[in-house]
Coordinates of C-alpha atoms in Angstrom, one line a residue:
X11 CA 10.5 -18.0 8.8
X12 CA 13.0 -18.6 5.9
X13 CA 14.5 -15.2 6.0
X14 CA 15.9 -16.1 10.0
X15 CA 17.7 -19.1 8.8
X16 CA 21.6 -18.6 9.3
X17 CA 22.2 -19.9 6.1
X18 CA 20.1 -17.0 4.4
X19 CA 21.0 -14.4 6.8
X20 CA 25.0 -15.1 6.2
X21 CA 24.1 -15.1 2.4
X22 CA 22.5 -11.5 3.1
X23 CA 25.3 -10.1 4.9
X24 CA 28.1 -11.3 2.7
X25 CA 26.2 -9.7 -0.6
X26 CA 24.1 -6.7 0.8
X27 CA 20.9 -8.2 -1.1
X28 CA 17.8 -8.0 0.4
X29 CA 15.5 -11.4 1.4
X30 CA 13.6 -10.7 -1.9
X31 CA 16.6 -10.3 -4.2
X32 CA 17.2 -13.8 -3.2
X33 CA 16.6 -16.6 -5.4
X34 CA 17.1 -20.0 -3.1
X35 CA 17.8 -23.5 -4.3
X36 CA 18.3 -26.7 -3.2
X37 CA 22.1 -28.4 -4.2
X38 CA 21.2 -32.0 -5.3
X39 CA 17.3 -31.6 -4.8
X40 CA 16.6 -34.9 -6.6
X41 CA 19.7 -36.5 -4.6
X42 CA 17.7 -35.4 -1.1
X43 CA 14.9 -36.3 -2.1
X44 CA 15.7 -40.1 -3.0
X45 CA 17.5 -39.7 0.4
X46 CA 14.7 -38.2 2.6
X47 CA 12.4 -41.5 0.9
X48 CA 14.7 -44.0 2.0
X49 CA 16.5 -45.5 4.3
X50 CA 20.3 -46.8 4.6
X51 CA 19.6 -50.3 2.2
X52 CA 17.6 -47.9 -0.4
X53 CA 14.3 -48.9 0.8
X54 CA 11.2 -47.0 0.8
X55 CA 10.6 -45.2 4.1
X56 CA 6.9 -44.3 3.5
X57 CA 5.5 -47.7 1.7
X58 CA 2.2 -48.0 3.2
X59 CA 0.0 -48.3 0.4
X60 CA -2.9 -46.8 2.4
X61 CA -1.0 -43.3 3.4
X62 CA -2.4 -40.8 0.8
X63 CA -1.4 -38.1 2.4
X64 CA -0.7 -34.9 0.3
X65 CA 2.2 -32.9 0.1
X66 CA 3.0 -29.4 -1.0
X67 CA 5.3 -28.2 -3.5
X68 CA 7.0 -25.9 -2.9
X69 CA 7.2 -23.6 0.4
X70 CA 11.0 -22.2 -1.0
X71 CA 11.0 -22.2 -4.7
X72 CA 8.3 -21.8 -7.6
X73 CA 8.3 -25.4 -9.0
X74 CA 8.0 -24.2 -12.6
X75 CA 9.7 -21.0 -12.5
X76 CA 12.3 -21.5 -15.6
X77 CA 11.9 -24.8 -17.7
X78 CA 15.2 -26.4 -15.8
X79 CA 13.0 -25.7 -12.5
X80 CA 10.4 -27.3 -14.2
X81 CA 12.4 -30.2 -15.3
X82 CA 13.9 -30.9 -12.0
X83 CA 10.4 -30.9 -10.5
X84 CA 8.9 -33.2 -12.8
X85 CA 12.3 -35.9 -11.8
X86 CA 11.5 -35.1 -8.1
X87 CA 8.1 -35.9 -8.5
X88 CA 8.7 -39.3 -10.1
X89 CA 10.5 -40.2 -7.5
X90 CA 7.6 -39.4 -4.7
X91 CA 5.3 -41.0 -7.0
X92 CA 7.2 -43.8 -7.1
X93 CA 8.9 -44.6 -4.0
X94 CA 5.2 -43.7 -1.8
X95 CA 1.9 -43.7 -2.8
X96 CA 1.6 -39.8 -1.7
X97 CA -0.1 -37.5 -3.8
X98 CA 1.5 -34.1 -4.7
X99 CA 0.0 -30.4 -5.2
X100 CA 1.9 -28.3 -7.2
X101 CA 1.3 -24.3 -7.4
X102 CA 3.1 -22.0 -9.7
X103 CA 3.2 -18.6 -10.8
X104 CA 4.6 -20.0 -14.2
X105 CA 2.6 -21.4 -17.3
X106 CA 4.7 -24.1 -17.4
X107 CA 3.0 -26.9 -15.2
X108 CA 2.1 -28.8 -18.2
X109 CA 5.6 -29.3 -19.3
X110 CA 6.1 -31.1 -15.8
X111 CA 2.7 -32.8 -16.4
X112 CA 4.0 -34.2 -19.7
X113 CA 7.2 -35.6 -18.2
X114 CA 4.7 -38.1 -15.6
X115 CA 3.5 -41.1 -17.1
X116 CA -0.4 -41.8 -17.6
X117 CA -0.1 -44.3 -14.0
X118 CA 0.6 -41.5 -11.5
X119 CA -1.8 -38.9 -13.3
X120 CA -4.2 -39.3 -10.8
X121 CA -1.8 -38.3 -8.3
X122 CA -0.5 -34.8 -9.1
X123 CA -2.8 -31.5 -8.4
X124 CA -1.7 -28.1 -10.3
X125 CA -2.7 -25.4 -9.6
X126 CA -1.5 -21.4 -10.8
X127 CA -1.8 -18.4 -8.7
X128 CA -4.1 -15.8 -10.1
X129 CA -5.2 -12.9 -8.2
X130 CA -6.0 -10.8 -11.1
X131 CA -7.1 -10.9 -14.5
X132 CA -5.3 -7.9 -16.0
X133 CA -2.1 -9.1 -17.3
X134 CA -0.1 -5.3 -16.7
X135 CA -2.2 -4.5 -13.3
X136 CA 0.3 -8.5 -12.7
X137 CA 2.9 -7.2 -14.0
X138 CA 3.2 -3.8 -12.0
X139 CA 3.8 -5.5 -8.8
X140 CA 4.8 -8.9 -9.7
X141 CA 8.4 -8.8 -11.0
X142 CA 9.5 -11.4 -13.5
X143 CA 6.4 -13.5 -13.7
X144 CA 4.4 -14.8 -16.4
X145 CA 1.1 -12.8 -18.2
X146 CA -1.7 -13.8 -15.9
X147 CA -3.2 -15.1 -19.0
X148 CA -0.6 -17.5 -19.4
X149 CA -0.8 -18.8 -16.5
X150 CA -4.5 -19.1 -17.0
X151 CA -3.9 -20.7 -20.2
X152 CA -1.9 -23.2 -19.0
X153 CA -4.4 -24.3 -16.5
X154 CA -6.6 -24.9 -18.8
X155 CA -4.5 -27.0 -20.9
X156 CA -4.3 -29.5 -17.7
X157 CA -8.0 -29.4 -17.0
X158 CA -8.6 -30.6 -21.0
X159 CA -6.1 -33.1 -20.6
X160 CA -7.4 -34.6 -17.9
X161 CA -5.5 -33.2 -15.1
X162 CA -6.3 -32.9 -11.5
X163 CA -6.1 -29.3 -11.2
X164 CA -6.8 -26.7 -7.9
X165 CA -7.6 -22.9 -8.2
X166 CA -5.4 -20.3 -5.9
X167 CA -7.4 -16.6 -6.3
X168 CA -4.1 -14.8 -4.8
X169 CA -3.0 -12.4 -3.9
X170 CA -6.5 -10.5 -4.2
X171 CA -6.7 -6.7 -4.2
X172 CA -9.3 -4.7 -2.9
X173 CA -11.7 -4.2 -5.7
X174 CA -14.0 -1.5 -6.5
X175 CA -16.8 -4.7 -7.4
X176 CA -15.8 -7.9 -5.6
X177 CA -19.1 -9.5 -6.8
X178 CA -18.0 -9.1 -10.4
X179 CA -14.4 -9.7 -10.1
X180 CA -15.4 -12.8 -8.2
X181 CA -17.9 -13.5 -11.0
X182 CA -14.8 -13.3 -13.4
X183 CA -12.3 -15.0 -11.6
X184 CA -14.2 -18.1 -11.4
X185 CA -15.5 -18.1 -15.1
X186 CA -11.5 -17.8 -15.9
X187 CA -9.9 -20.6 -13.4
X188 CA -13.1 -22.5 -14.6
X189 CA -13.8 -23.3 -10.8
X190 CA -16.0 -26.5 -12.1
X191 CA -12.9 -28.2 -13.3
X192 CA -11.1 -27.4 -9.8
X193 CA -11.4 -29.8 -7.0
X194 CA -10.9 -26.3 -4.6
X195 CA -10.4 -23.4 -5.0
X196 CA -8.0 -21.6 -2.5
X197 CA -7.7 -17.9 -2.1
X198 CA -6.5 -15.1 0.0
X199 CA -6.5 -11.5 0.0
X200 CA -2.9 -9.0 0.6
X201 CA -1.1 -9.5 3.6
X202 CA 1.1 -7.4 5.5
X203 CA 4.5 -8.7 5.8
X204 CA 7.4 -6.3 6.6
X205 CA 7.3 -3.9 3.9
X206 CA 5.5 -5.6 1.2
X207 CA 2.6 -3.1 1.4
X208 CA 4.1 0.0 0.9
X209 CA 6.7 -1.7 -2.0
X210 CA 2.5 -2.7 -3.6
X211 CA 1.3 0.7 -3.4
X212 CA 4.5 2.6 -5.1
X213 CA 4.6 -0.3 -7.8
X214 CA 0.6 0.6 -8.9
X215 CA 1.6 3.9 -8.6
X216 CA 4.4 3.6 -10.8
X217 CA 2.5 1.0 -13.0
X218 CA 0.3 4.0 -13.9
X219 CA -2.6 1.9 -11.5
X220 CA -3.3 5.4 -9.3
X221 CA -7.1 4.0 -8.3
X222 CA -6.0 0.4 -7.4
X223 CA -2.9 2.3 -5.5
X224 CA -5.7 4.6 -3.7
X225 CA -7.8 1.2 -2.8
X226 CA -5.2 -0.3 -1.3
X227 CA -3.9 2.9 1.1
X228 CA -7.6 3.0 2.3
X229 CA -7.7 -0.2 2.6
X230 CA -5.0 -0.5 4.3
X231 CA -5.7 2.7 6.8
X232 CA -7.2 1.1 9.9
X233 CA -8.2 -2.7 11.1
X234 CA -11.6 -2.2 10.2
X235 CA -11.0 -1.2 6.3
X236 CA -8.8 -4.0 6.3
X237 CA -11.5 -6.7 8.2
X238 CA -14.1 -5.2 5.5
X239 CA -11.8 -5.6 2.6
X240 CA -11.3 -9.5 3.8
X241 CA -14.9 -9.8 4.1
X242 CA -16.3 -8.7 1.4
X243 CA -13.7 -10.4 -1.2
X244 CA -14.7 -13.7 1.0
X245 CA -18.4 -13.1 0.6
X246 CA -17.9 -12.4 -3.0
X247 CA -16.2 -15.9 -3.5
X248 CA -18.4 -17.9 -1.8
X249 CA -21.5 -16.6 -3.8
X250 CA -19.7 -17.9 -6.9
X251 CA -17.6 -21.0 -5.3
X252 CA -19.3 -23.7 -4.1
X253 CA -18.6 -24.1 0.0
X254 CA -16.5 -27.6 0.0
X255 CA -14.4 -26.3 -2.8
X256 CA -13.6 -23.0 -1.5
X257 CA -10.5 -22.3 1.3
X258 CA -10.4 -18.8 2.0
X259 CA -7.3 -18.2 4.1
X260 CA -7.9 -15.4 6.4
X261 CA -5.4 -14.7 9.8
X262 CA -8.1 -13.9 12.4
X263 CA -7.6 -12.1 15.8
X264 CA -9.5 -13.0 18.7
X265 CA -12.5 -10.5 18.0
X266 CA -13.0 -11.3 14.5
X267 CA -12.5 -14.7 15.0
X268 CA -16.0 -16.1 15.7
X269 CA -17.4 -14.3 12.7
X270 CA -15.0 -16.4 10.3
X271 CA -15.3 -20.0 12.4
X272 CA -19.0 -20.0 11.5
X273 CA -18.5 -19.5 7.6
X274 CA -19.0 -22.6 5.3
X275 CA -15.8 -22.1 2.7
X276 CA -13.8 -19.9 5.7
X277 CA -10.2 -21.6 6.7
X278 CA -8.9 -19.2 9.9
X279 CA -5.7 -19.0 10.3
X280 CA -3.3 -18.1 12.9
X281 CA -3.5 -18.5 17.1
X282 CA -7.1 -17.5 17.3
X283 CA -8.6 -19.6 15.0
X284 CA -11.2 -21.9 16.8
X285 CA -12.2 -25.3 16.0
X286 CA -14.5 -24.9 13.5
X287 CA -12.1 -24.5 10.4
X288 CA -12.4 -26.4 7.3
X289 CA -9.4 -28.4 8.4
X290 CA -10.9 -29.9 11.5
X291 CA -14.5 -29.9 10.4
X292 CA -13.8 -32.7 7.4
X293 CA -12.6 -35.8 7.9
X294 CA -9.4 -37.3 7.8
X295 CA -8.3 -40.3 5.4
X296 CA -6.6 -41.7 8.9
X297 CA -9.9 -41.4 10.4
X298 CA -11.8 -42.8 8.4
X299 CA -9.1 -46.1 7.5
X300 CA -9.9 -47.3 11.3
X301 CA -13.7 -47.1 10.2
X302 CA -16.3 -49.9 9.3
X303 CA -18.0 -49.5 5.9
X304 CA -21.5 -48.4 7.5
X305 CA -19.5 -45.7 9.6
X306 CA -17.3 -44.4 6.4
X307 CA -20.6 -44.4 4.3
X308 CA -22.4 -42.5 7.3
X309 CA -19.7 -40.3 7.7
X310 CA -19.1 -39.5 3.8
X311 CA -23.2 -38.8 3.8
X312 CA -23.2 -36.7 6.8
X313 CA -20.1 -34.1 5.5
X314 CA -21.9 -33.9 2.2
X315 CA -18.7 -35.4 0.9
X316 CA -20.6 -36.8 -2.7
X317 CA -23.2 -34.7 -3.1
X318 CA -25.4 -35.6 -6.5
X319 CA -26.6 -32.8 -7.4
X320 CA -23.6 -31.1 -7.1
X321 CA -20.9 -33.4 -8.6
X322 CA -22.6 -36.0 -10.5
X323 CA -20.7 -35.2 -13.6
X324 CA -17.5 -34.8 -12.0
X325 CA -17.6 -38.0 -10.5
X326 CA -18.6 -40.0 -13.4
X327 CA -15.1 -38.4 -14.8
X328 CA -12.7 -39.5 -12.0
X329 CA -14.1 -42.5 -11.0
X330 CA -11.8 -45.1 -12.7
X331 CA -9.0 -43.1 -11.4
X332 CA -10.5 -43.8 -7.7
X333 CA -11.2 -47.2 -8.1
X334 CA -7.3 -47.3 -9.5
X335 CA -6.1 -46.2 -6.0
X336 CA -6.4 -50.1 -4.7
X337 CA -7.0 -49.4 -1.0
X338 CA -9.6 -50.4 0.6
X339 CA -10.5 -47.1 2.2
X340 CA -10.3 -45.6 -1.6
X341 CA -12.3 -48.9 -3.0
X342 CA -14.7 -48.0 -0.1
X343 CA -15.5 -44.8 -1.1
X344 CA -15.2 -45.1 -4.5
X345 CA -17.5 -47.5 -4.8
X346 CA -20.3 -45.3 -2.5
X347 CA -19.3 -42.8 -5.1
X348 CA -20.3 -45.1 -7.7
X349 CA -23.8 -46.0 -5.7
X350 CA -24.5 -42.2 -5.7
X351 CA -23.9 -41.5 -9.0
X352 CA -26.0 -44.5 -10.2
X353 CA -28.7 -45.7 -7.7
X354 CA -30.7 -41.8 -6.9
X355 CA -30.6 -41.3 -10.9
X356 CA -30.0 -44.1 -12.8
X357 CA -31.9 -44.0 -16.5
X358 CA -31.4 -47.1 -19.0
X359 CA -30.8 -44.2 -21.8
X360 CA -28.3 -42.7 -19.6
X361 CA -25.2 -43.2 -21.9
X362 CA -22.9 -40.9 -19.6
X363 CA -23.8 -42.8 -17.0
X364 CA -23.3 -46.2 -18.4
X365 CA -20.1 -45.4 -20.1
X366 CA -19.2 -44.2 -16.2
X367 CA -20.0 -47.9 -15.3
X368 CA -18.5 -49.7 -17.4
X369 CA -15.1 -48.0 -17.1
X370 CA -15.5 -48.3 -13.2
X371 CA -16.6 -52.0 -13.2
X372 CA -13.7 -53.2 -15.4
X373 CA -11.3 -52.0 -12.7
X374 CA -12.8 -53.7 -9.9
X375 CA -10.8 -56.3 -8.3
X376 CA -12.7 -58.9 -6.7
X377 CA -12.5 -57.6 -3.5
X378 CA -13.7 -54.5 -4.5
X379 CA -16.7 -56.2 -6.4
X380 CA -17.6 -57.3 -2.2
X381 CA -16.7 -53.6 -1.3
X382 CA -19.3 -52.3 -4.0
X383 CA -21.9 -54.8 -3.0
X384 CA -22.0 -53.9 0.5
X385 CA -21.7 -50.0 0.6
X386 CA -24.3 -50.4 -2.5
X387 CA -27.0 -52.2 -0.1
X388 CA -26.0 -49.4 2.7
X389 CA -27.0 -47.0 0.1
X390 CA -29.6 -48.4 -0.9
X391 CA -30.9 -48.7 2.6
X392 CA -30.2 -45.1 3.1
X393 CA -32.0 -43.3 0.0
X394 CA -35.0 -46.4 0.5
X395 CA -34.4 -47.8 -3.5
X396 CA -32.5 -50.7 -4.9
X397 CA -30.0 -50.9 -7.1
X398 CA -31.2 -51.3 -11.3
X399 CA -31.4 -55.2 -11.3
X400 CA -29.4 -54.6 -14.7
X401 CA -26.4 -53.5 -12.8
X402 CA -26.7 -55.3 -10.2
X403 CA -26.8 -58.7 -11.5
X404 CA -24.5 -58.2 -14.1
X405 CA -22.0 -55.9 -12.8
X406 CA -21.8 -57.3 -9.6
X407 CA -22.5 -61.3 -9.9
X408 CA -19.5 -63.3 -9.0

């Protein structure tokens, strides 16, 4: 935990400020970075052109919290982009994520996630207990800007209070973060940590928020309120969010465990979570690299990873930017992508759908044109049709 850290505890001793009067930085963040990336001749430490792992920003400070935050993230982020070939997700309590999306040129834009934490809609309900922020609105504002522009973009419903209607505020919530444009959608109700509850119940009060106060207390009475409240928020979401976007973070104990392993959209956290968490139950770019193309298309078709019905149009948007990641594993899937947007629906006077082609087949590299052709035939096989001779022997002849 950061507040243990000598550092921070010295820092509280010597000024009688309390871990949340704290604001923490980084000296030279852009310095450590570059320094953490490389090694002693300047090279890059992380080059492999297949490790598309992603990484988090930040666990210490909101990366766009004042516009010189905001700045320095955008430089740091550069140099991730372009000393690996990671991809970043970036959350913020601030509405200005598109001023770092600006500063990133057009080539990494497929790499970057954003993403705004909203657990409510009511700007002032925000504002009574979280000091110094943004409107809500804002925030939400800004993430739309990035999902219009083309942006990558993630939803975070948190912190959630206990509501009086979860099925509507869910309803609400969703309509608001636009949960279509979202590639997931995390979310998590109040926790308890040290004294953050009580300080949450005499800032509603004070706010002039008496009922959501009142929720809260009896929420917050016993284990069992509490258990409901998480429940019911979860089963609220996941009416409204589809079950491979959602990643509702809930601590579980060991007798409420086995109720949240066996729930589609679910993410236990904590000692007692089992193995049947979102995190284990999908699988991992590492295990699918050591993979043949039969086993990665099995595998993909078995999770439900494409699913047509589902994401056909959101596939035939970020399909170029697949097909740009230029590794096999990504050529690999991309291309089944392709084959499942195409083959199970393909109609000559689909424009959408051609457009979607052409865009895709420009960017293949030879290789990939091989790629395509054989996870094509394996998806053919599978769904028992054939490719449209008219994409098949033009897009794909050598």
């Amino acid at each position: 935990m950061l507040h243990k850290l000598p550092a921070v505890r010295a820092i509280k001793e010597r000024t009688g400020c309390k871990f949340q009067d704290l604001v923490i930085r980084r000296k030279d963040a852009v310095r450590q970075v570059v320094k953490e990336l490389t090694d002693a001749k300047g090279r890059p430490k992380f080059s492999d052109p297949n490790d598309h792992r992603v990484i988090f920003g930040s666990p210490l400070v909101d990366v766009a919290a004042t516009v010189a935050l905001a700045d320095e993230t955008a430089e740091i982020c550069m140099q991730i982009l372009e000393l690996t070939h990671w991809q970043i997700r970036l959350l913020s309590k601030s509405h200005l994520l598109p001023r770092v999306a600006q500063a990133i040129p057009e080539r990494y834009k497929h790499r970057v996630i954003y993403g705004v934490s909203t657990g409510t809609l009511d700007d002032e309900l925000a504002a009574a207990f979280e000091k110094g922020t943004p409107l809500v609105s804002a925030r939400i504002k800004s993430l739309r800007w990035l999902q219009d522009h083309g942006h990558r973009t993630f939803g975070m419903i948190c912190p959630i209070l206990p509501q009086r209607d979860p099925q509507r505020f869910a309803q609400k919530i969703a309509e608001a973060i636009r949960v279509e444009n979202c590639e997931h959608v995390w979310a998590e109700v109040l926790n308890v940590r040290g004294e953050s509850m009580a300080r949450t119940v005499e800032a509603l009060k004070s706010g002039g928020f008496g009922e959501a106060a009142m929720l809260l207390e009896q929420t917050t009475a016993n284990k069992n309120t509490w258990e409901s409240y998480a429940r019911g928020t979860f089963e609220a979401l996941s009416s409204v969010i589809p079950h491979d976007k959602l990643r509702f973070m809930q601590y579980v104990s060991k007798s409420t465990a086995e109720w949240w392993n066996g729930r589609p959209g679910a993410l236990p956290l904590g000692a007692a979570a089992g193995s049947r968490s979102i995190a284990s139950q999908t699988p991992s770019a590492a295990k699918m690299g050591t993979l043949g193309l039969p086993e990665i298309t099995a595998e993909l078709l078995e999770q439900g990873r494409i699913e047509r019905e589902q994401h056909e149009r959101e596939l035939a948007r970020t399909l170029p930017e697949l097909f740009q990641r230029r590794s096999p594993f990504w050529e690999a899937v991309s291309a089944l992508a392709f084959a499942k947007v195409l083959l199970p629906t393909w109609k000559p006077e689909g424009k959408e759908q051609l457009e979607a082609a052409e865009r895709c087949l420009k960017l293949l590299t030879p290789d990939a044109r091989k790629v395509a052709r054989e996870v094509g035939q394996i998806v053919g096989d599978h769904a028992s049709k054939r490719w449209p001779a008219e994409i098949y022997d033009e897009a794909f002849a050598d």
